[in-house]
XYZ file of C-alpha atoms in Angstrom:
378
model
C -1.912 96.038 104.134
C -2.653 99.910 103.001
C -2.688 100.783 106.484
C -0.696 98.190 107.763
C 1.847 100.571 105.235
C 1.308 102.782 106.125
C 2.210 102.999 109.839
C 5.277 101.130 110.004
C 6.918 101.572 106.126
C 9.914 103.399 106.245
C 10.629 106.391 103.151
C 14.014 105.804 101.771
C 15.881 108.555 102.077
C 18.894 110.737 99.682
C 21.143 109.028 101.948
C 19.359 105.704 102.089
C 19.555 105.546 97.703
C 22.888 106.915 98.362
C 25.055 104.364 100.731
C 28.815 102.972 100.186
C 29.039 99.919 100.760
C 32.215 98.171 102.096
C 34.927 97.587 99.588
C 36.682 94.927 101.737
C 34.806 91.199 102.123
C 32.146 91.396 104.922
C 33.541 88.345 106.598
C 35.810 89.386 109.077
C 38.668 87.793 111.455
C 38.807 88.073 115.451
C 38.381 91.295 116.707
C 42.328 91.219 117.967
C 43.675 90.935 114.677
C 40.767 92.627 111.492
C 42.405 95.960 111.844
C 45.404 94.798 110.552
C 43.715 93.569 106.675
C 41.877 96.828 106.932
C 43.614 99.431 105.413
C 44.167 102.587 106.568
C 42.314 104.791 103.949
C 39.641 102.759 104.256
C 39.345 103.281 107.932
C 39.282 106.820 107.470
C 36.188 106.936 104.380
C 35.248 105.144 107.930
C 35.225 107.889 109.973
C 34.128 110.723 107.550
C 31.031 108.152 107.119
C 27.576 109.481 109.943
C 24.807 107.201 110.481
C 21.906 110.073 112.180
C 19.905 109.429 112.969
C 20.695 106.169 114.457
C 17.200 104.297 113.165
C 17.807 104.463 110.175
C 15.618 103.152 107.415
C 17.456 100.509 105.276
C 16.947 99.434 101.377
C 19.059 95.766 101.554
C 16.673 93.376 101.506
C 16.501 91.970 105.496
C 17.016 95.391 106.208
C 13.696 96.973 106.095
C 10.333 97.073 108.363
C 8.445 96.342 105.959
C 11.356 92.278 105.455
C 9.328 89.438 104.393
C 12.255 87.497 106.402
C 11.279 87.707 109.584
C 10.663 85.855 110.988
C 8.546 86.609 114.671
C 4.792 86.847 113.083
C 4.344 83.286 114.524
C 3.312 81.977 118.218
C 7.199 81.066 118.570
C 8.132 84.862 118.395
C 11.566 84.344 115.612
C 14.177 84.705 117.594
C 17.109 86.264 119.147
C 15.063 90.380 118.458
C 11.906 90.205 116.519
C 15.710 89.828 113.759
C 14.979 89.609 110.660
C 18.299 91.003 108.734
C 19.357 89.301 106.245
C 23.366 87.962 106.417
C 24.956 90.521 105.156
C 23.659 92.743 107.104
C 24.326 91.353 110.184
C 27.750 90.817 108.918
C 28.621 95.166 107.410
C 27.277 95.609 110.717
C 28.980 94.334 112.410
C 32.373 95.009 110.286
C 31.671 98.915 111.163
C 31.178 98.603 115.180
C 34.793 96.712 115.319
C 36.279 99.617 113.164
C 34.546 101.947 115.289
C 35.848 100.820 118.786
C 39.335 99.927 117.117
C 39.470 103.271 116.114
C 38.110 104.638 119.568
C 41.007 102.695 120.885
C 37.717 100.755 122.856
C 38.326 96.366 123.272
C 35.130 94.751 123.370
C 35.981 92.993 126.474
C 35.522 96.147 128.458
C 31.748 96.982 127.056
C 28.564 95.907 128.633
C 28.641 92.205 127.792
C 24.873 92.248 126.460
C 25.981 95.565 123.805
C 29.215 93.771 123.146
C 26.979 90.574 122.166
C 24.914 92.654 120.326
C 28.018 93.840 118.110
C 29.578 89.989 117.758
C 25.323 89.048 116.641
C 25.921 92.101 113.614
C 22.854 92.872 115.533
C 23.321 96.795 115.447
C 25.028 99.095 113.037
C 27.915 101.478 113.997
C 25.899 104.160 114.838
C 25.097 102.467 117.883
C 28.019 102.537 119.015
C 28.381 106.282 117.804
C 26.394 107.380 120.127
C 27.318 104.962 122.792
C 31.051 106.436 122.160
C 30.024 109.900 122.174
C 26.584 109.400 125.505
C 30.331 107.807 127.447
C 31.651 110.290 128.146
C 29.821 111.777 130.113
C 29.839 111.359 133.569
C 25.993 111.306 134.029
C 25.129 109.312 130.875
C 28.430 106.602 131.535
C 26.725 105.740 135.445
C 23.197 105.688 133.082
C 23.876 103.586 130.996
C 25.762 100.778 134.093
C 21.851 100.322 132.873
C 20.516 98.112 130.697
C 17.022 99.196 130.893
C 18.577 103.638 130.537
C 21.681 101.743 128.039
C 18.917 101.214 124.981
C 16.938 104.053 125.460
C 19.743 106.381 125.456
C 21.382 103.702 122.698
C 17.348 104.511 120.433
C 17.193 109.004 121.635
C 20.160 109.893 123.207
C 17.498 113.158 124.376
C 15.604 110.713 126.339
C 17.280 111.584 129.421
C 15.542 115.289 128.703
C 12.472 113.704 127.464
C 11.390 112.792 131.060
C 12.973 115.165 132.671
C 9.863 117.536 130.747
C 7.518 115.244 131.056
C 7.999 114.657 135.168
C 8.257 118.031 135.174
C 5.165 118.694 133.752
C 3.982 117.043 135.144
C 4.333 118.173 138.424
C 3.478 121.498 137.102
C -0.226 120.298 136.145
C -1.170 118.277 139.139
C -0.320 120.441 142.469
C -2.390 123.434 140.096
C -4.946 120.774 139.522
C -4.419 120.013 143.758
C -4.300 123.924 144.040
C -7.216 124.433 142.083
C -9.099 122.072 144.400
C -8.402 122.635 147.214
C -7.969 126.951 147.822
C -7.103 128.407 150.942
C -6.830 123.996 151.900
C -4.189 123.689 150.888
C -1.792 124.374 152.256
C -3.572 122.366 155.395
C -3.631 119.084 153.352
C -0.106 118.830 151.942
C 0.373 115.664 152.984
C -2.489 114.383 150.218
C -1.348 116.659 148.010
C 2.279 115.540 147.985
C 1.198 112.069 147.802
C -1.272 112.427 144.682
C 1.802 114.859 143.535
C 3.858 111.201 143.979
C 2.623 109.343 142.462
C 2.035 111.391 139.452
C 5.247 111.939 138.952
C 5.629 108.238 139.654
C 2.909 107.285 136.042
C 5.113 109.606 134.749
C 7.471 108.215 134.429
C 6.697 105.440 133.741
C 4.331 106.865 131.007
C 7.713 107.863 129.252
C 10.138 104.698 130.009
C 8.134 101.807 128.823
C 6.607 103.375 125.801
C 10.575 105.071 124.150
C 12.208 103.224 121.550
C 14.664 101.101 122.321
C 18.176 98.831 120.964
C 17.549 95.240 122.032
C 20.328 94.027 123.307
C 19.064 91.701 124.908
C 19.663 87.308 124.937
C 17.472 85.732 123.004
C 15.277 83.273 125.781
C 16.513 79.443 126.158
C 15.173 77.357 123.710
C 13.222 75.244 127.078
C 11.083 78.928 127.698
C 7.481 79.235 126.058
C 5.852 80.573 123.292
C 4.160 82.912 124.956
C 7.196 84.371 126.702
C 9.448 83.843 123.041
C 7.293 86.026 120.872
C 6.573 89.017 123.933
C 10.812 89.035 124.987
C 10.838 89.651 120.917
C 8.055 92.011 120.493
C 9.447 95.914 119.902
C 9.261 98.858 122.804
C 7.472 100.730 120.805
C 5.083 99.687 118.437
C 5.624 102.240 115.884
C 9.659 102.259 116.148
C 11.776 102.449 113.092
C 13.474 99.085 112.726
C 17.648 99.458 112.391
C 19.447 97.964 110.418
C 19.379 94.074 110.379
C 16.570 93.717 112.529
C 12.868 93.052 111.479
C 9.463 93.518 113.192
C 6.006 92.391 111.748
C 2.860 93.950 112.347
C 2.037 91.132 114.634
C 5.292 91.534 116.612
C 4.347 95.096 117.300
C 0.962 95.278 117.941
C 2.637 91.918 120.465
C 3.784 95.835 121.900
C 0.327 97.810 122.831
C -0.136 94.763 124.911
C 2.574 94.409 126.668
C 3.146 98.236 127.521
C -0.648 98.237 128.064
C -0.334 94.966 130.321
C 1.993 96.978 132.394
C 0.885 100.747 132.076
C -2.543 98.232 134.091
C -0.122 97.515 136.842
C 1.299 101.050 137.434
C -1.756 103.099 136.969
C -4.108 100.893 139.222
C -1.267 100.964 142.067
C -0.426 104.217 141.729
C -3.981 105.202 141.949
C -5.167 102.778 144.623
C -2.334 104.296 146.798
C -3.519 107.457 145.715
C -7.479 107.788 147.304
C -6.066 105.462 149.987
C -4.357 108.648 151.306
C -6.731 110.912 150.074
C -9.376 108.836 151.594
C -7.589 108.221 155.066
C -7.505 111.717 155.448
C -10.439 113.193 154.362
C -11.626 111.112 157.462
C -9.681 111.572 159.606
C -9.625 115.379 158.944
C -14.111 114.436 159.608
C -13.064 112.490 163.097
C -11.370 115.634 164.438
C -13.852 118.473 162.847
C -17.225 117.044 162.986
C -18.863 120.234 161.082
C -16.388 119.452 157.880
C -17.492 116.247 157.596
C -20.405 114.829 154.913
C -18.686 118.558 153.004
C -16.337 115.862 151.059
C -17.128 113.426 149.229
C -14.821 109.567 149.804
C -13.416 109.154 146.646
C -14.662 104.986 145.858
C -10.830 102.753 145.895
C -10.814 99.797 143.419
C -13.865 101.417 141.182
C -11.427 104.620 140.332
C -8.458 102.282 140.911
C -9.282 99.509 138.017
C -11.094 102.421 135.754
C -7.552 104.597 135.895
C -5.554 101.453 134.888
C -7.506 101.066 132.035
C -6.738 104.009 130.949
C -3.401 103.700 132.145
C -3.188 100.303 129.184
C -5.832 102.221 126.343
C -6.053 106.178 125.964
C -2.668 106.552 127.408
C -0.222 103.700 126.244
C -2.002 103.988 122.646
C -1.070 108.564 123.643
C 2.372 107.658 124.353
C 3.495 104.954 121.248
C 2.353 107.611 119.005
C 4.051 110.232 120.764
C 7.216 108.659 120.338
C 7.672 106.333 117.871
C 5.687 108.712 115.496
C 5.768 112.675 115.822
C 9.103 111.921 117.874
C 10.834 109.452 115.822
C 9.694 109.451 112.597
C 8.636 113.410 111.616
C 10.372 115.114 114.016
C 13.891 113.793 114.826
C 14.584 113.502 110.805
C 14.166 117.050 110.145
C 15.568 118.310 113.451
C 18.843 115.886 114.064
C 20.834 117.961 112.876
C 19.908 121.213 115.849
C 18.767 119.946 119.026
C 17.407 122.983 120.616
C 15.094 123.537 118.373
C 14.231 119.485 118.545
C 14.123 119.651 122.672
C 11.634 122.155 122.206
C 9.418 120.728 119.780
C 8.635 117.636 122.345
C 8.523 119.711 125.572
C 5.242 121.257 123.291
C 4.343 117.966 121.832
C 4.202 116.198 125.226
C 3.141 118.689 126.708
C -0.432 119.373 124.653
C -0.659 115.618 125.195
C -0.495 116.081 129.152
C -2.905 118.648 128.955
C -5.092 116.655 126.467
C -5.116 113.009 128.370
C -6.320 115.138 130.917
C -9.281 115.784 129.157
C -9.910 112.481 128.620
C -9.415 111.272 132.397
C -12.412 113.582 133.142
C -14.231 112.474 129.734
C -13.459 109.000 130.641
C -14.384 108.721 134.219
C -17.665 111.371 134.047
C -18.711 108.938 131.947
C -18.154 105.570 134.238
C -20.109 106.495 136.648
C -16.683 107.456 139.481
C -16.175 111.092 138.744
C -19.563 113.639 139.374
C -20.178 116.667 137.302
C -21.917 119.653 138.901
């Protein structure tokens, strides 16, 4: 249990200890009439209230990450989205969210259905609504927010798109450099293979950032007829190390489930991308050998099945764990709390960390491939 608390408990900052509670009753009337109940003074107070970052530790009962009331530790995985928040947390979340919507003149009915349902059930705090309203000012972000997956990730991290661009950009550069190093004078003669390899690398890099990214879960509960395993994985977080927002908590078992679920997805992504890439490469090698008999036998074909399965396992284990730690521990728990007011410095640090992680991954893949015999050391 000591190791568990080391990884999953969140340091309580001074802002958490001094956070004021709302002065009015947590039970509010319907959204159509609540504005008349809240005084102008309280609205002015909450306009100045900022909760940053979105994922903040809570010392209230049920809101902490290691809450004893979380109901996702059994085989059924609990209800909702792994929530263990108390009624007080949910009432406070609902009050903050409705107040911010009223101040901005935004109707609850105009929001995406999953977001509106989460607000009504008190599953998300006011800080998420603040970020949603800020993102809506950008045409690009507003378009991306139409998609549920991007919406959940952008609400959790407004730099998610930048990190996605960083990872894919670094991936294109390093993969192209590796292809040139391998092919040298034949680089431009084999552009078709190079293009196929780079495209597969971009797909893999995209999924490596997208799948383990921390999210604000807006998924509705599954039907009562759903099986226990489906309910369990449905309630797991997208990142095993992400900080639970106020009113939500995840058990250790659910966090382990996040690693297993993402591992299965990344295994499929890695195997498929490698299968296509190696098949195209082998086809080009054979076609070249058929045309130019002198080059036949100079380059060995790559074993398709063994290489693809090996790369899938590598993605599911090494890449999965590394990217979960980068997104959920290094960035969310260390860099963002320190630099959340300095976005440029935060972006630079994230770029440095992800570039180093990509380089480390390349070294680990070479060692792993040689260890299991799919690549030979010359």
